[in-house]
Tab-separated table of C-alpha atoms and ligand atoms in Angstrom:
chain	number	residue	atom	x	y	z
A	281	MET	CA	-0.365	0.096	-0.041
A	282	ASN	CA	1.223	3.196	-0.593
A	283	ASP	CA	2.531	5.868	1.761
A	284	SER	CA	-0.297	9.085	2.130
A	285	LEU	CA	0.080	12.620	2.876
A	286	LEU	CA	-2.403	14.817	4.833
A	287	ILE	CA	-2.426	18.351	2.971
A	288	ILE	CA	-4.286	21.546	5.124
A	289	ASP	CA	-4.745	24.465	3.111
A	290	GLU	CA	-8.709	26.386	3.041
A	291	ARG	CA	-7.484	27.080	-0.654
A	292	ASN	CA	-8.974	24.724	-3.252
A	293	ASP	CA	-6.129	25.309	-6.021
A	294	TYR	CA	-3.526	25.424	-3.560
A	295	LEU	CA	-4.108	22.194	-2.508
A	296	SER	CA	-4.788	21.256	-5.911
A	297	LEU	CA	-1.445	22.550	-7.351
A	298	ILE	CA	0.854	21.134	-4.877
A	299	GLU	CA	-0.865	17.427	-5.471
A	300	VAL	CA	0.116	17.848	-8.770
A	301	ILE	CA	3.884	19.316	-7.761
A	302	ILE	CA	4.128	15.900	-5.598
A	303	GLU	CA	2.480	13.524	-7.320
A	304	SER	CA	4.678	13.465	-10.033
A	305	GLU	CA	7.683	12.445	-7.652
A	306	PHE	CA	6.366	10.467	-5.304
A	307	GLN	CA	3.838	7.365	-5.194
A	308	VAL	CA	1.561	8.605	-2.799
A	309	ASN	CA	-2.199	8.638	-1.758
A	310	ILE	CA	-2.677	12.280	-1.401
A	311	ILE	CA	-5.473	13.067	1.192
A	312	LYS	CA	-6.663	17.150	0.891
A	313	SER	CA	-8.166	18.721	3.763
A	314	LYS	CA	-9.809	21.927	3.802
A	315	SER	CA	-9.557	22.836	7.395
A	316	TYR	CA	-7.747	21.394	10.817
A	317	ASP	CA	-11.337	20.146	11.854
A	318	GLU	CA	-11.911	18.197	8.747
A	319	ALA	CA	-8.215	17.020	8.943
A	320	ASN	CA	-8.748	15.845	12.558
A	321	LYS	CA	-11.405	13.593	11.242
A	322	TYR	CA	-9.106	11.664	8.543
A	323	LEU	CA	-6.059	11.615	11.359
A	324	TYR	CA	-8.115	9.547	13.575
A	325	GLY	CA	-6.795	5.958	13.831
A	326	ARG	CA	-5.050	5.915	10.696
A	327	LYS	CA	-1.193	4.132	10.326
A	328	ASP	CA	-0.651	4.799	6.528
A	329	ILE	CA	-0.462	9.018	6.786
A	330	LYS	CA	3.141	9.983	7.173
A	331	ALA	CA	3.783	13.038	6.988
A	332	ILE	CA	1.003	16.314	7.300
A	333	LEU	CA	1.882	19.543	5.083
A	334	PHE	CA	-0.366	22.177	5.677
A	335	ASN	CA	-0.765	26.140	5.658
A	336	LEU	CA	0.465	28.033	8.590
A	337	ASN	CA	-1.160	30.790	7.461
A	338	ALA	CA	-4.384	29.730	6.957
A	339	THR	CA	-6.844	29.882	9.635
A	340	CYS	CA	-5.789	27.743	12.405
A	341	THR	CA	-7.312	26.027	15.186
A	342	THR	CA	-5.524	22.774	16.663
A	343	LEU	CA	-4.389	19.924	14.749
A	344	GLU	CA	-5.277	16.640	16.981
A	345	ASN	CA	-2.248	15.124	16.080
A	346	THR	CA	-1.821	12.015	18.270
A	347	ASN	CA	-0.272	9.464	16.136
A	348	HIS	CA	2.810	11.854	16.510
A	349	ILE	CA	3.381	12.374	11.970
A	350	PRO	CA	5.379	14.366	11.032
A	351	LEU	CA	4.531	17.957	10.139
A	352	ILE	CA	5.934	20.439	7.418
A	353	ALA	CA	4.727	23.775	7.835
A	354	TYR	CA	4.347	26.218	4.641
A	355	GLY	CA	3.350	29.700	4.029
A	356	LYS	CA	4.907	33.276	4.202
A	357	ASP	CA	7.254	35.007	6.392
A	358	LEU	CA	8.361	31.264	8.194
A	359	ALA	CA	11.738	31.959	9.312
A	360	PHE	CA	10.352	32.210	13.133
A	361	LEU	CA	10.421	28.702	12.540
A	362	LYS	CA	14.398	28.141	12.332
A	363	ASP	CA	14.902	27.218	15.697
A	364	LYS	CA	11.830	25.683	16.140
A	365	GLU	CA	11.795	21.604	15.570
A	366	THR	CA	8.918	22.034	12.737
A	367	PRO	CA	10.414	21.814	9.235
A	368	TYR	CA	9.440	24.448	6.979
A	369	VAL	CA	8.869	25.373	3.489
A	370	GLU	CA	8.691	28.756	2.422
A	371	ASN	CA	7.447	28.647	-1.086
A	372	PRO	CA	5.176	25.421	-1.565
A	373	PHE	CA	5.101	26.260	-5.234
A	374	ASP	CA	9.120	25.425	-5.644
A	375	GLU	CA	9.441	21.848	-6.701
A	376	GLU	CA	12.597	20.940	-5.110
A	377	ASN	CA	12.177	22.280	-1.857
A	378	LEU	CA	9.167	20.536	-1.279
A	379	TYR	CA	10.853	17.113	-2.648
A	380	SER	CA	13.722	17.805	0.037
A	381	ALA	CA	11.399	18.272	2.783
A	382	LEU	CA	9.050	15.480	1.641
A	383	GLY	CA	11.906	12.984	0.737
A	384	PRO	CA	13.094	11.513	3.550
A	385	LEU	CA	9.436	10.993	4.425
A	386	LEU	CA	8.077	9.287	1.789
A	387	THR	CA	9.212	5.404	0.800
A	388	ASN	CA	8.073	5.353	-2.756
A	389	LYS	CA	9.566	7.523	-5.443
A	390	GLU	CA	7.498	7.925	-8.768
A	391	ASP	CA	9.579	5.939	-11.712
A	392	HIS	CA	10.988	8.196	-14.023
A	393	LEU	CA	9.525	6.673	-17.361
A	394	GLN	CA	10.730	7.590	-20.219
A	395	ILE	CA	9.621	7.107	-24.167
A	396	GLU	CA	11.280	6.878	-27.404
A	397	LEU	CA	10.343	9.649	-29.620
A	398	ASP	CA	11.985	10.570	-32.858
A	399	GLY	CA	14.800	8.305	-31.645
A	400	THR	CA	15.826	10.067	-28.305
A	401	ASP	CA	14.547	8.714	-25.028
A	402	THR	CA	11.788	11.561	-23.665
A	403	PRO	CA	11.435	11.534	-20.175
A	404	LEU	CA	7.585	11.460	-18.816
A	405	LYS	CA	5.831	13.328	-15.883
A	406	LYS	CA	2.641	11.827	-14.312
A	407	VAL	CA	-0.664	14.051	-14.189
A	408	ASN	CA	-3.929	13.765	-12.336
A	409	LEU	CA	-6.907	14.456	-14.900
A	410	ILE	CA	-8.880	16.259	-12.786
A	411	THR	CA	-5.906	18.780	-11.881
A	412	LEU	CA	-5.214	18.816	-15.583
A	413	GLY	CA	-8.200	19.913	-16.414
A	414	LEU	CA	-8.394	22.639	-13.974
A	415	PHE	CA	-5.070	24.748	-14.782
A	416	SER	CA	-5.134	24.390	-18.178
A	417	GLU	CA	-7.325	25.081	-21.354
A	418	PHE	CA	-4.216	24.031	-23.673
A	419	SER	CA	-3.733	20.732	-25.424
A	420	TYR	CA	-0.612	18.642	-24.857
A	421	ASP	CA	0.800	15.258	-26.110
A	422	LEU	CA	-0.609	13.142	-23.537
A	423	TYR	CA	-0.056	9.428	-23.174
A	424	LEU	CA	-1.763	6.756	-21.403
A	425	LYS	CA	0.449	4.000	-19.653
A	426	LEU	CA	-0.601	0.545	-20.818
A	427	SER	CA	1.559	-1.898	-18.646
A	428	GLY	CA	4.844	-1.810	-17.476
A	429	ASP	CA	6.949	1.131	-20.083
A	430	LYS	CA	4.417	0.746	-22.492
A	431	PHE	CA	2.732	4.088	-23.574
A	432	ILE	CA	0.153	5.001	-26.397
A	433	GLN	CA	-0.197	8.620	-27.293
A	434	VAL	CA	-3.855	9.778	-26.497
A	435	GLY	CA	-3.723	13.397	-27.364
A	436	LYS	CA	-1.854	15.792	-29.561
A	437	GLU	CA	-0.503	19.192	-28.969
A	438	GLY	CA	-2.939	21.859	-31.042
A	439	ASN	CA	-5.352	19.290	-32.136
A	440	ASP	CA	-7.372	17.875	-29.892
A	441	ASP	CA	-9.836	19.229	-27.235
A	442	LEU	CA	-8.268	18.807	-23.763
A	443	LYS	CA	-11.595	18.807	-21.841
A	444	GLU	CA	-12.888	16.113	-24.476
A	445	ILE	CA	-9.968	13.912	-23.582
A	446	ILE	CA	-10.327	14.612	-20.108
A	447	GLU	CA	-13.866	13.661	-19.688
A	448	HIS	CA	-13.081	10.509	-22.083
A	449	TYR	CA	-10.637	9.042	-20.064
A	450	LYS	CA	-12.407	9.914	-16.689
A	451	SER	CA	-15.476	8.181	-17.991
A	452	LYS	CA	-13.048	4.935	-18.425
A	453	LYS	CA	-11.461	4.933	-14.858
A	454	ILE	CA	-8.323	6.256	-15.746
A	455	THR	CA	-6.719	8.596	-12.905
A	456	HIS	CA	-3.686	9.861	-14.748
A	457	LEU	CA	-2.130	10.544	-17.614
A	458	TYR	CA	1.436	11.438	-19.005
A	459	LEU	CA	2.982	14.674	-20.482
A	460	LYS	CA	6.603	14.832	-21.690
A	461	GLU	CA	8.934	16.199	-18.992
A	462	SER	CA	9.098	19.594	-20.941
A	463	ASP	CA	5.037	20.020	-21.559
A	464	TYR	CA	4.689	19.093	-17.698
A	465	TYR	CA	6.959	22.355	-16.872
A	466	LYS	CA	5.250	24.277	-18.982
A	467	TYR	CA	1.979	23.205	-17.254
A	468	LEU	CA	3.227	23.750	-14.153
A	469	ASP	CA	4.344	27.604	-14.914
A	470	HIS	CA	0.760	27.718	-16.523
A	471	ALA	CA	-0.483	26.775	-13.273
A	472	LYS	CA	1.261	29.100	-11.027
A	473	SER	CA	0.431	31.942	-12.857
A	474	ILE	CA	-3.103	31.141	-12.582
A	475	ILE	CA	-2.632	30.954	-8.850
A	476	LYS	CA	-1.068	34.110	-8.443
A	477	ALA	CA	-3.886	35.892	-10.205
A	478	ASN	CA	-6.616	33.991	-8.286
A	479	GLN	CA	-4.329	35.008	-5.294
A	480	SER	CA	-4.581	38.788	-6.150
A	481	LEU	CA	-8.187	38.796	-6.737
A	482	SER	CA	-8.611	36.670	-3.414
A	483	ARG	CA	-6.936	39.531	-1.873
A	484	GLU	CA	-8.761	42.103	-3.139
A	485	ASN	CA	-12.133	40.089	-2.356
A	486	SER	CA	-10.714	38.805	0.960
A	487	LYS	CA	-12.869	41.530	2.825
A	488	LYS	CA	-15.790	40.854	0.829
A	489	PHE	CA	-16.505	37.181	0.349
A	490	THR	CA	-15.343	33.761	0.888
A	491	THR	CA	-16.587	30.743	-1.197
A	492	ILE	CA	-17.916	27.578	0.592
A	493	GLU	CA	-17.684	24.536	-1.099
A	494	ILE	CA	-19.477	21.279	-0.453
A	495	PHE	CA	-19.046	18.738	-2.743
A	496	ASP	CA	-20.086	20.316	-5.933
A	497	PHE	CA	-22.404	22.728	-4.323
A	498	ALA	CA	-20.793	26.251	-3.672
A	499	PHE	CA	-21.927	29.707	-2.585
A	500	GLN	CA	-20.256	32.835	-1.612
A	501	ILE	CA	-20.040	34.299	1.693
A	502	SER	CA	-18.828	37.830	2.844
A	503	ARG	CA	-16.903	37.826	5.772
A	504	ASP	CA	-17.987	41.459	7.065
A	505	GLN	CA	-21.264	40.141	7.507
A	506	LEU	CA	-20.727	36.776	9.072
A	507	GLN	CA	-18.644	38.919	11.402
A	508	ALA	CA	-21.590	41.328	12.156
A	509	ILE	CA	-23.633	38.490	13.348
A	510	GLY	CA	-21.176	37.474	15.611
A	511	LEU	CA	-20.648	33.925	13.729
A	512	THR	CA	-17.775	31.948	15.470
A	513	LYS	CA	-15.490	29.752	13.952
A	514	PHE	CA	-17.013	26.631	15.745
A	515	GLN	CA	-20.480	27.210	14.576
A	516	GLU	CA	-19.779	27.906	10.936
A	517	GLU	CA	-18.230	24.632	10.812
A	518	PHE	CA	-20.898	22.828	12.733
A	519	VAL	CA	-23.275	24.235	10.266
A	520	HIS	CA	-21.110	23.537	7.289
A	521	SER	CA	-20.654	19.923	8.169
A	522	ALA	CA	-24.582	19.472	8.371
A	523	MET	CA	-24.890	21.368	5.224
A	524	GLU	CA	-22.835	18.308	3.730
A	525	GLU	CA	-25.368	15.981	5.181
A	526	LEU	CA	-28.056	17.778	3.824
A	527	ILE	CA	-26.341	18.113	-0.185
A	528	VAL	CA	-26.180	14.124	0.379
A	529	ASP	CA	-29.687	13.697	0.208
A	530	LEU	CA	-30.964	16.603	-2.060
A	531	LYS	CA	-28.787	15.455	-4.704
A	532	GLU	CA	-30.858	12.628	-4.592
A	533	ASN	CA	-33.628	14.998	-6.096
A	534	LYS	CA	-31.664	16.212	-9.327
A	535	THR	CA	-33.949	18.888	-10.560
A	536	ILE	CA	-34.678	20.067	-7.246
A	537	TYR	CA	-30.517	20.125	-6.379
A	538	GLN	CA	-29.987	21.966	-9.665
A	539	ARG	CA	-32.185	24.339	-8.611
A	540	ILE	CA	-30.833	25.326	-5.220
A	541	LYS	CA	-27.314	25.408	-6.859
A	542	GLU	CA	-28.575	27.870	-9.950
A	543	PHE	CA	-30.160	29.711	-6.719
A	544	PHE	CA	-26.568	30.174	-4.503
A	545	LYS	CA	-24.714	30.720	-7.604
A	546	GLU	CA	-24.299	34.247	-7.447
A	547	PRO	CA	-24.507	36.453	-4.090
A	548	ASN	CA	-27.472	39.073	-4.121
A	549	TYR	CA	-29.861	39.973	-1.127
A	550	ILE	CA	-31.696	36.730	-1.453
A	551	VAL	CA	-28.948	34.613	-1.564
A	552	ASP	CA	-27.252	36.286	1.403
A	553	HIS	CA	-30.083	36.601	3.790
A	554	SER	CA	-31.061	33.296	3.382
A	555	LEU	CA	-27.465	32.047	4.176
A	556	LEU	CA	-27.086	34.474	7.226
A	557	THR	CA	-30.354	33.428	8.591
A	558	ILE	CA	-29.447	29.967	8.848
A	559	TYR	CA	-26.211	31.109	10.524
A	560	LEU	CA	-27.842	33.139	12.968
A	561	CYS	CA	-30.599	30.733	13.592
A	562	SER	CA	-27.492	28.472	14.716
A	563	MET	CA	-25.904	30.895	16.940
A	564	ILE	CA	-29.288	31.713	19.026
A	565	LEU	CA	-30.066	28.220	18.933
A	566	LYS	CA	-26.940	27.140	20.595
A	567	LYS	CA	-27.596	30.355	23.002
A	568	MET	CA	-30.566	28.371	23.639
A	569	GLY	CA	-28.768	25.266	24.438
A	570	TRP	CA	-30.566	23.643	21.454
A	571	SER	CA	-28.226	22.995	19.007
A	572	ASN	CA	-28.212	19.721	17.471
A	573	GLU	CA	-27.338	18.281	14.240
A	574	GLN	CA	-30.948	17.506	13.671
A	575	THR	CA	-32.607	20.864	14.252
A	576	ILE	CA	-29.960	22.811	12.427
A	577	LYS	CA	-30.663	20.699	9.270
A	578	GLN	CA	-34.346	21.495	9.631
A	579	VAL	CA	-33.467	25.213	9.636
A	580	ILE	CA	-31.003	25.125	6.810
A	581	TYR	CA	-33.499	23.467	4.431
A	582	ALA	CA	-36.090	26.200	5.629
A	583	GLY	CA	-32.912	28.930	4.964
A	584	PHE	CA	-32.459	27.356	1.406
A	585	PHE	CA	-35.824	27.208	0.245
A	586	HIS	CA	-37.968	29.682	1.834
A	587	ASP	CA	-37.369	32.528	-0.814
A	588	ILE	CA	-36.322	30.693	-3.263
A	589	PHE	CA	-39.652	31.556	-5.691
A	590	ILE	CA	-39.349	35.234	-5.187
A	591	THR	CA	-37.954	38.890	-6.314
A	592	GLU	CA	-35.814	40.509	-3.890
A	593	GLU	CA	-38.508	43.675	-3.597
A	594	LEU	CA	-41.073	41.476	-2.764
A	595	ALA	CA	-39.294	39.150	-0.184
A	596	ARG	CA	-38.564	42.217	2.023
A	597	ILE	CA	-42.514	43.202	2.154
A	598	ARG	CA	-43.505	42.967	5.772
A	599	ASN	CA	-47.034	43.500	5.655
A	600	LEU	CA	-49.372	42.554	2.550
A	601	GLU	CA	-51.236	45.711	2.834
A	602	GLU	CA	-48.089	47.518	1.840
A	603	LEU	CA	-49.031	46.090	-1.921
A	604	ASN	CA	-51.391	47.602	-3.846
A	605	LEU	CA	-51.884	44.907	-6.503
A	606	ASP	CA	-53.880	41.950	-5.818
A	607	ARG	CA	-51.494	40.375	-8.914
A	608	GLU	CA	-48.660	41.495	-6.372
A	609	LYS	CA	-49.875	39.833	-3.234
A	610	ARG	CA	-50.697	36.592	-4.694
A	611	LEU	CA	-47.064	36.484	-5.652
A	612	VAL	CA	-46.054	37.002	-2.247
A	613	LEU	CA	-48.388	34.355	-0.773
A	614	ASN	CA	-47.498	31.900	-3.318
A	615	HIS	CA	-43.604	31.801	-2.657
A	616	ILE	CA	-44.653	30.725	0.752
A	617	SER	CA	-46.903	27.834	-0.522
A	618	SER	CA	-44.593	26.917	-3.206
A	619	ALA	CA	-41.466	26.606	-0.836
A	620	ALA	CA	-43.377	24.654	1.166
A	621	GLU	CA	-44.765	21.827	-1.738
A	622	ILE	CA	-41.372	22.079	-3.111
A	623	LEU	CA	-40.378	20.535	0.111
A	624	GLU	CA	-42.101	17.497	-0.227
A	625	GLY	CA	-39.789	15.565	-2.750
A	626	ILE	CA	-36.902	15.961	-0.593
A	627	LYS	CA	-35.587	13.284	2.037
A	628	GLY	CA	-34.729	14.265	5.437
A	629	ILE	CA	-37.540	17.042	5.835
A	630	ASN	CA	-39.659	16.900	8.475
A	631	ASN	CA	-42.280	19.286	9.697
A	632	ASP	CA	-40.155	21.774	11.435
A	633	ALA	CA	-38.716	23.003	8.203
A	634	HIS	CA	-42.316	22.815	6.770
A	635	LYS	CA	-43.531	24.857	9.742
A	636	MET	CA	-40.698	27.356	9.470
A	637	ILE	CA	-41.217	28.382	5.696
A	638	ILE	CA	-45.472	28.527	6.286
A	639	ASP	CA	-44.520	31.225	9.435
A	640	HIS	CA	-41.374	33.075	8.119
A	641	HIS	CA	-43.040	36.159	7.625
A	642	GLU	CA	-45.367	35.951	10.677
A	643	LEU	CA	-44.537	38.484	13.316
A	644	PRO	CA	-44.976	38.206	17.068
A	645	ASP	CA	-47.877	40.617	17.453
A	646	GLY	CA	-50.011	39.096	14.798
A	647	THR	CA	-49.294	41.696	12.213
A	648	GLY	CA	-47.482	39.270	9.555
A	649	TYR	CA	-48.886	36.868	6.865
A	650	PRO	CA	-50.265	34.715	6.108
A	651	HIS	CA	-52.630	33.976	9.140
A	652	GLY	CA	-51.845	36.519	11.113
A	653	LEU	CA	-50.915	34.450	14.248
A	654	THR	CA	-49.262	35.729	17.365
A	655	ALA	CA	-46.288	34.797	19.407
A	656	ASN	CA	-48.027	32.215	21.396
A	657	GLN	CA	-49.613	30.742	18.189
A	658	LEU	CA	-45.882	29.756	16.505
A	659	PRO	CA	-43.545	27.072	17.456
A	660	PRO	CA	-40.485	27.777	19.238
A	661	LEU	CA	-38.017	26.727	16.215
A	662	SER	CA	-40.367	29.049	13.829
A	663	CYS	CA	-39.716	31.978	16.316
A	664	VAL	CA	-36.136	31.470	16.246
A	665	PHE	CA	-36.414	31.578	12.396
A	666	ILE	CA	-38.431	34.290	12.302
A	667	LEU	CA	-36.409	36.136	14.674
A	668	ALA	CA	-33.182	35.674	12.911
A	669	HIS	CA	-34.671	36.388	9.379
A	670	TYR	CA	-36.166	39.879	11.059
A	671	ILE	CA	-32.689	40.647	12.526
A	672	VAL	CA	-30.815	40.027	9.376
A	673	ASP	CA	-33.129	42.031	7.171
A	674	TYR	CA	-32.587	45.010	9.339
A	675	LEU	CA	-28.772	44.356	9.413
A	676	TYR	CA	-28.983	44.591	5.591
A	677	ASP	CA	-30.679	47.699	5.981
A	678	GLU	CA	-27.673	49.093	7.926
A	679	ASN	CA	-25.015	47.719	5.789
A	680	PHE	CA	-23.968	45.541	8.486
A	681	GLU	CA	-22.669	48.312	10.281
A	682	THR	CA	-22.965	47.968	14.117
A	683	LYS	CA	-23.582	51.237	15.714
A	684	ASN	CA	-27.039	51.313	15.883
A	685	HIS	CA	-27.322	47.798	16.943
A	686	THR	CA	-27.911	48.524	20.804
A	687	THR	CA	-30.525	51.048	20.234
A	688	PHE	CA	-32.368	48.524	17.471
A	689	ILE	CA	-32.220	45.499	19.827
A	690	GLN	CA	-33.680	47.178	22.850
A	691	GLN	CA	-36.435	48.897	20.456
A	692	MET	CA	-37.553	45.206	19.639
A	693	GLN	CA	-38.138	44.156	23.422
A	694	SER	CA	-41.793	45.556	23.090
A	695	VAL	CA	-42.627	43.363	20.261
A	696	TRP	CA	-40.380	40.737	20.751
A	697	ASP	CA	-40.245	39.714	24.423
A	698	GLN	CA	-43.412	37.361	24.158
A	699	GLY	CA	-44.474	34.131	23.635
A	700	ASN	CA	-42.567	31.710	22.160
A	701	PHE	CA	-40.408	34.508	21.272
A	702	THR	CA	-39.160	35.312	24.554
A	703	ARG	CA	-36.069	32.963	24.793
A	704	PRO	CA	-34.827	33.516	21.357
A	705	TYR	CA	-35.072	37.151	21.547
A	706	LYS	CA	-33.388	37.443	24.546
A	707	CYS	CA	-30.855	34.988	23.613
A	708	ALA	CA	-30.098	37.165	20.508
A	709	ARG	CA	-29.879	40.297	22.559
A	710	SER	CA	-27.042	38.696	24.624
A	711	LEU	CA	-25.374	37.645	21.588
A	712	LEU	CA	-25.435	40.693	19.652
A	713	LEU	CA	-25.009	43.094	22.412
A	714	ASP	CA	-23.148	41.069	25.338
B	284	FE2	FE1	-36.608	35.757	3.522
B	285	FE2	FE1	-39.992	34.922	1.979
């Protein structure tokens, strides 16, 4: 069995490029992890992981490295590690540095394969099909390894569509193809320039958006907005791990899954407030001592679907009387019933999610819709959802600045500190003001 190497970095492109560099030199099973929390899960009880390579600059919690596996740090400005025991690599994209750091730890080197081309021996390098497609649009001379040192050419530089070749061989369960060494370095340079461009882009956007990817489902969320609701790293990871399980269930219904993927593609008010409501609910529930995976999953379902059928303008209507046209009133009422209906086709949903959707425009004093229910007629979980949804809307209006928080939360008291809203309101108040 091959050794395994665990790499931890919050950026997908970093993980992939490091994989490309390592795979061409070592026979190693690479495990990529986007967080320390996830890495801890991999580490638990495994004996095949021979080294851990991690980005020291990434958001760091603790790694429960109870197996005493050698650690290699990488990142910027690591000279302070000189006197410590942890070995480090200043630039993980410098192949030679990486090879010399990993060389003593990994047993099996990749064979240096070559083919004869026009009478000369030409060295080849192995590349993973997924990363090949990720970092390049160019076509190369590509070779498929048959057995021993036998290869056949399966792609020709300039002639074949790279994406088509990749898809074709992926469907045949082939994981790697080979490039001429000279092409490999061209490919690597191209990949590095893509990463560099991504890096400056992500520096620009770092204050603005973080992309959360769960399998092939992705959304962008603003760090500033998350900060305004006081989301802790722990709660964030808790929500994401519940989302992960839920996505697996959602995928069983292709149409609904596709629809929800499309819905979250571009950040806008509807997407932002749906996600922020989920995160804020999770914080309130935690404060209420009511945070468990089953409950948070129902909140996520409600958050994902509650406004999937409405426009931004109409989503913000608090009182149906604000609308003059019957057609608009009908649209607003329909977005609730259609969302509740779509849930019927989804596995894993229970009545709580359904109720949160039906109730999300109700208000404690009975001025909401569709039924004008009051604080004692609404179930506690609906109250948490309605409250979080209301606060997120307010924050949106304030552009997520917190200077008026105190007045706003205090003013809410007369309406919100009653019936089944009392506990959620008190917990939200202490969350946002203490
Ligand atoms: Fe909403
Ligand atoms: Fe709504």
